[in-house]
């Protein structure tokens, strides 16, 4: 506990370095995730990095989409009703880019047991049939680079390879497809402006050891209980030995926020795991996900309290948030307090 207090007092007495603000799927607290509108807003809100989740089309083009499926964020079921697979899902990899361009993106939705569709976050942008499309990775980079020029900024890309193993089984090497785009756009050696992130450690090792990618890599950490990829052992990766291993190929970790914050003690103090300190002791940056005003962890009463726990108490190096403006406001307030 005394270590914790030292860290807090350091924050107030010296000028602590601000963590980087990563706009999670763009400013998706305000506009449908991964649309260019959400990315432009994130840029205007001063995000340090803007996130791109990447999947491939049938013709191997990297597009910016969170899921390998299309139905929860687009109107695919209305436009191409006969194109679902036997599991009742529509896969981006089954559609050409030309077909993807006919889709309209909307707020993330869910179906109840009666098949009625509703918004996952009901207070966000309305779940209307959209007028926004799905961008390619190349288009999104062009938007961000253009805004960097017109606004005099240097905004980072934070690209996630989604399900690289699954893409490989479908006959595609997504790491090569993404590196190609970065090379074409002049980003392949901008080490201070691009992170590549993935849940699959094998994909990161492949990027580092086989493709000799020099960009900083982030090992995302999930929970084995999520059963999303049984070839990755997240329990091991969080141990000191696992972190030693990560440090051989990655520049940091992207943990789930509940791997750092473990609820409140009876005294009301937040319980903070040693994951951040253990990772930082190995030179790894720590960028937890996801900070949402409208989905707070248990025991946390508002967004500023959540930011205070992670920034001032746990001392993370960056964070993924749906609300980059609110994270910025918190940092400016913190700066005023320290003066
Ligand atoms: Ca992501």
XYZ file of C-alpha atoms and ligand atoms in Angstrom:
340
model
C 0.000 0.000 0.000
C 2.874 2.400 0.787
C 4.154 1.967 -2.762
C 0.742 3.038 -3.994
C 0.840 6.166 -1.848
C 4.306 7.060 -3.082
C 3.090 6.914 -6.619
C 0.122 9.178 -5.868
C 2.305 11.727 -4.084
C 4.747 11.722 -6.996
C 1.905 12.648 -9.274
C 1.111 15.701 -7.200
C 4.665 16.889 -6.606
C 6.367 16.341 -9.914
C 4.894 16.762 -13.348
C 3.812 13.233 -14.189
C 3.890 12.378 -17.859
C 0.414 12.289 -19.356
C -0.749 8.889 -20.533
C -1.563 8.679 -24.239
C -5.234 8.871 -25.158
C -6.253 6.256 -27.715
C -9.631 6.862 -29.353
C -11.187 3.388 -29.159
C -12.854 2.681 -32.551
C -12.737 6.493 -32.992
C -14.836 8.762 -30.778
C -17.383 5.957 -30.699
C -19.140 7.333 -27.630
C -20.640 9.890 -30.029
C -20.760 8.368 -33.533
C -21.008 4.802 -34.891
C -17.747 2.931 -34.273
C -15.086 2.834 -36.976
C -16.856 5.246 -39.320
C -14.740 8.036 -40.780
C -17.034 10.498 -38.985
C -16.056 8.937 -35.638
C -12.382 9.157 -36.636
C -12.610 12.821 -37.681
C -14.295 13.662 -34.382
C -11.596 11.805 -32.438
C -8.985 13.827 -34.317
C -10.793 17.072 -33.476
C -10.950 16.006 -29.812
C -7.154 15.752 -29.745
C -6.727 11.993 -29.433
C -3.027 11.065 -29.458
C -3.800 7.829 -31.291
C -6.847 6.649 -33.233
C -7.625 2.939 -33.265
C -8.213 0.814 -36.352
C -9.505 -2.748 -35.998
C -8.724 -4.511 -39.240
C -10.311 -7.471 -41.040
C -9.989 -8.484 -44.698
C -12.471 -8.598 -47.558
C -12.748 -11.560 -49.932
C -10.345 -9.770 -52.262
C -7.847 -9.351 -49.416
C -8.360 -5.621 -48.802
C -7.860 -4.439 -45.188
C -11.022 -2.693 -43.972
C -11.713 -1.069 -40.615
C -14.262 -3.165 -38.749
C -14.320 -4.554 -35.211
C -15.797 -7.991 -35.865
C -15.095 -10.589 -38.508
C -18.902 -10.492 -38.811
C -20.958 -7.686 -40.342
C -24.463 -7.949 -38.910
C -24.079 -6.171 -35.582
C -22.806 -2.886 -37.038
C -24.166 -2.794 -40.622
C -27.325 -3.376 -42.654
C -25.875 -6.497 -44.344
C -28.873 -8.658 -43.399
C -31.156 -6.325 -45.375
C -28.894 -5.821 -48.384
C -27.587 -9.367 -48.798
C -30.120 -11.584 -46.970
C -29.007 -14.764 -48.759
C -25.309 -14.409 -47.947
C -25.188 -15.731 -44.391
C -23.264 -18.866 -43.509
C -24.835 -21.895 -41.810
C -24.174 -20.341 -38.403
C -26.522 -17.439 -39.362
C -23.653 -14.963 -39.525
C -22.380 -12.719 -42.303
C -18.595 -12.740 -42.641
C -16.707 -9.769 -44.072
C -14.338 -12.226 -45.786
C -17.255 -13.509 -47.917
C -17.797 -10.059 -49.473
C -15.764 -8.186 -52.072
C -14.787 -4.601 -51.344
C -17.303 -3.502 -53.960
C -20.050 -5.249 -51.975
C -18.777 -3.912 -48.641
C -19.082 -0.430 -50.109
C -22.836 -0.954 -50.526
C -23.290 -1.493 -46.779
C -24.277 1.175 -44.286
C -22.736 1.241 -40.828
C -24.774 1.926 -37.708
C -24.464 1.860 -33.937
C -23.646 -1.556 -32.509
C -26.874 -3.501 -31.995
C -27.996 -6.689 -30.307
C -30.948 -9.010 -30.742
C -33.080 -10.095 -27.794
C -34.468 -13.620 -27.514
C -37.492 -12.527 -29.547
C -35.293 -11.252 -32.386
C -35.921 -7.560 -31.613
C -32.928 -5.337 -32.396
C -31.777 -2.656 -29.937
C -28.708 -0.469 -29.412
C -25.989 -1.840 -27.124
C -25.463 1.722 -25.789
C -28.936 3.326 -25.960
C -27.804 6.853 -25.023
C -25.349 7.112 -27.905
C -25.928 7.949 -31.586
C -29.377 6.740 -32.703
C -29.648 3.270 -34.192
C -30.911 4.610 -37.506
C -30.373 3.059 -40.901
C -27.099 4.747 -41.567
C -25.652 7.024 -44.184
C -22.091 6.144 -43.115
C -19.959 3.509 -44.808
C -17.171 1.107 -43.826
C -13.743 2.580 -44.647
C -10.718 0.733 -45.957
C -7.563 1.012 -43.862
C -5.970 3.040 -46.675
C -8.866 5.535 -46.702
C -8.744 5.965 -42.961
C -4.995 6.601 -43.003
C -5.554 9.168 -45.746
C -8.178 10.934 -43.609
C -5.924 11.030 -40.539
C -2.861 12.151 -42.514
C -4.959 14.857 -44.201
C -6.320 16.132 -40.901
C -2.805 16.055 -39.459
C -1.747 18.395 -42.252
C -4.735 20.752 -42.082
C -4.766 20.846 -38.285
C -0.999 20.861 -37.757
C -0.922 17.695 -35.698
C 0.758 14.302 -35.691
C -1.808 11.684 -34.754
C -0.859 8.068 -34.263
C -2.366 4.942 -35.791
C -3.172 2.093 -33.406
C -3.953 -0.895 -35.623
C -5.348 -4.192 -34.360
C -5.047 -7.419 -36.342
C -8.373 -9.157 -35.745
C -8.316 -12.965 -35.667
C -5.140 -13.422 -37.750
C -5.246 -17.201 -37.267
C -8.796 -17.360 -38.568
C -7.851 -15.221 -41.570
C -4.935 -17.552 -42.267
C -7.341 -20.513 -42.266
C -9.403 -18.599 -44.861
C -6.269 -18.281 -47.003
C -5.162 -14.738 -46.128
C -2.054 -13.300 -44.426
C -3.406 -10.137 -42.826
C -0.063 -9.050 -41.347
C 1.437 -8.746 -44.828
C -1.675 -6.976 -46.159
C -1.486 -4.377 -43.366
C 2.285 -3.830 -43.656
C 1.820 -3.290 -47.416
C -0.696 -0.490 -46.785
C 1.593 1.119 -44.189
C 4.490 0.998 -46.646
C 2.403 2.542 -49.428
C 1.345 5.390 -47.114
C 4.802 5.988 -45.670
C 3.972 4.762 -42.172
C 5.925 1.478 -42.075
C 8.906 2.991 -40.259
C 7.212 5.746 -38.265
C 7.931 4.028 -34.977
C 6.702 6.921 -32.862
C 3.402 7.144 -34.736
C 2.133 3.587 -35.158
C 1.336 0.756 -32.764
C 0.296 -2.700 -33.937
C -1.821 -4.653 -31.449
C -3.151 -8.187 -31.304
C -4.595 -10.691 -28.810
C -2.673 -13.493 -30.512
C 0.960 -13.629 -29.389
C 1.840 -15.831 -32.375
C 0.839 -13.066 -34.788
C 3.014 -10.545 -32.926
C 5.992 -12.922 -32.904
C 5.477 -13.438 -36.633
C 5.490 -9.665 -37.228
C 8.645 -9.187 -35.165
C 10.654 -12.302 -35.985
C 9.593 -13.265 -39.508
C 8.448 -10.019 -41.121
C 11.093 -7.983 -39.200
C 8.538 -5.283 -38.502
C 10.181 -2.469 -36.512
C 6.937 -0.856 -35.326
C 6.115 -1.148 -31.591
C 3.819 -4.088 -30.857
C 1.206 -4.345 -28.119
C 0.167 -7.689 -26.652
C -3.531 -7.446 -25.832
C -4.613 -9.458 -22.815
C -8.012 -11.116 -22.573
C -9.292 -13.732 -20.153
C -9.080 -17.466 -20.794
C -12.688 -17.651 -19.570
C -13.841 -15.647 -22.612
C -12.956 -18.699 -24.751
C -12.213 -16.513 -27.749
C -8.934 -18.117 -28.733
C -7.883 -21.258 -26.926
C -4.393 -21.094 -28.454
C -3.470 -18.098 -26.257
C -2.937 -18.518 -22.486
C -3.717 -15.141 -20.909
C -3.171 -16.454 -17.368
C 0.429 -17.273 -18.274
C 1.003 -13.980 -20.107
C 0.124 -12.028 -16.949
C 2.715 -13.858 -14.810
C 6.252 -12.469 -14.358
C 7.527 -15.196 -16.729
C 4.829 -14.380 -19.265
C 5.727 -10.686 -19.111
C 9.432 -11.558 -19.576
C 8.365 -13.441 -22.680
C 6.227 -10.547 -23.987
C 9.152 -8.161 -23.500
C 11.136 -10.149 -26.085
C 8.782 -9.105 -28.914
C 6.444 -6.333 -27.723
C 6.679 -2.746 -26.485
C 3.721 -3.054 -24.185
C 0.549 -4.747 -23.052
C -3.099 -3.865 -23.539
C -4.873 -5.407 -20.543
C -8.592 -5.553 -19.803
C -9.210 -2.889 -17.176
C -10.436 -5.416 -14.601
C -6.997 -7.064 -14.741
C -5.698 -3.879 -13.082
C -8.648 -2.697 -10.985
C -10.067 -5.382 -8.719
C -12.943 -3.558 -7.037
C -12.867 -1.714 -3.741
C -11.533 -2.694 -0.314
C -13.832 -2.310 2.704
C -12.067 0.982 3.369
C -13.271 2.228 -0.018
C -9.786 2.235 -1.534
C -9.479 0.691 -4.998
C -7.666 -2.633 -5.192
C -4.945 -2.354 -7.822
C -3.115 -5.415 -9.130
C 0.648 -5.553 -9.604
C 0.287 -6.135 -13.364
C 1.105 -2.507 -14.267
C 4.171 -2.345 -12.032
C 5.390 -5.781 -13.160
C 5.020 -4.840 -16.824
C 6.651 -1.422 -16.412
C 9.560 -3.016 -14.520
C 10.266 -4.913 -17.768
C 10.096 -1.779 -19.886
C 6.612 -2.568 -21.159
C 4.039 0.187 -21.605
C 0.567 -0.458 -20.220
C -2.484 0.632 -22.253
C -5.672 -0.816 -20.708
C -9.087 -0.989 -22.405
C -11.915 0.168 -22.432
C -12.835 3.413 -20.654
C -16.532 4.139 -21.120
C -18.622 6.748 -19.351
C -21.701 4.584 -19.860
C -20.207 1.263 -18.723
C -18.349 1.752 -15.438
C -16.810 -1.108 -13.432
C -18.460 -2.076 -10.186
C -17.737 0.295 -7.315
C -16.767 3.208 -9.571
C -19.298 6.031 -9.433
C -18.215 8.236 -12.335
C -15.827 8.500 -15.258
C -13.389 10.874 -13.545
C -13.035 8.467 -10.639
C -12.241 5.679 -13.106
C -9.574 7.831 -14.755
C -8.152 8.838 -11.365
C -7.742 5.184 -10.337
C -5.913 4.211 -13.526
C -3.914 7.368 -14.210
C -3.037 8.704 -10.756
C -3.044 5.507 -8.738
C -2.157 2.615 -11.078
C 0.060 4.862 -13.267
C -0.825 3.454 -16.689
C 0.947 4.772 -19.815
C -2.122 5.100 -22.021
C -5.755 4.121 -22.270
C -8.369 3.163 -24.820
C -11.493 5.255 -24.471
C -14.770 5.780 -26.331
C -14.713 9.359 -24.944
C -11.350 10.976 -25.820
C -12.666 14.464 -24.979
C -13.467 13.471 -21.386
C -10.053 11.869 -20.922
C -8.433 15.066 -22.212
C -10.509 17.198 -19.867
C -9.373 15.037 -16.949
C -5.703 15.476 -17.888
C -6.050 19.259 -18.192
C -7.729 19.372 -14.785
C -4.896 17.272 -13.355
C -2.369 19.674 -14.861
C -4.077 22.659 -13.218
C -4.005 20.898 -9.854
C -0.262 20.267 -10.152
C 0.610 23.915 -10.808
Ca -9.645 -3.157 -30.858
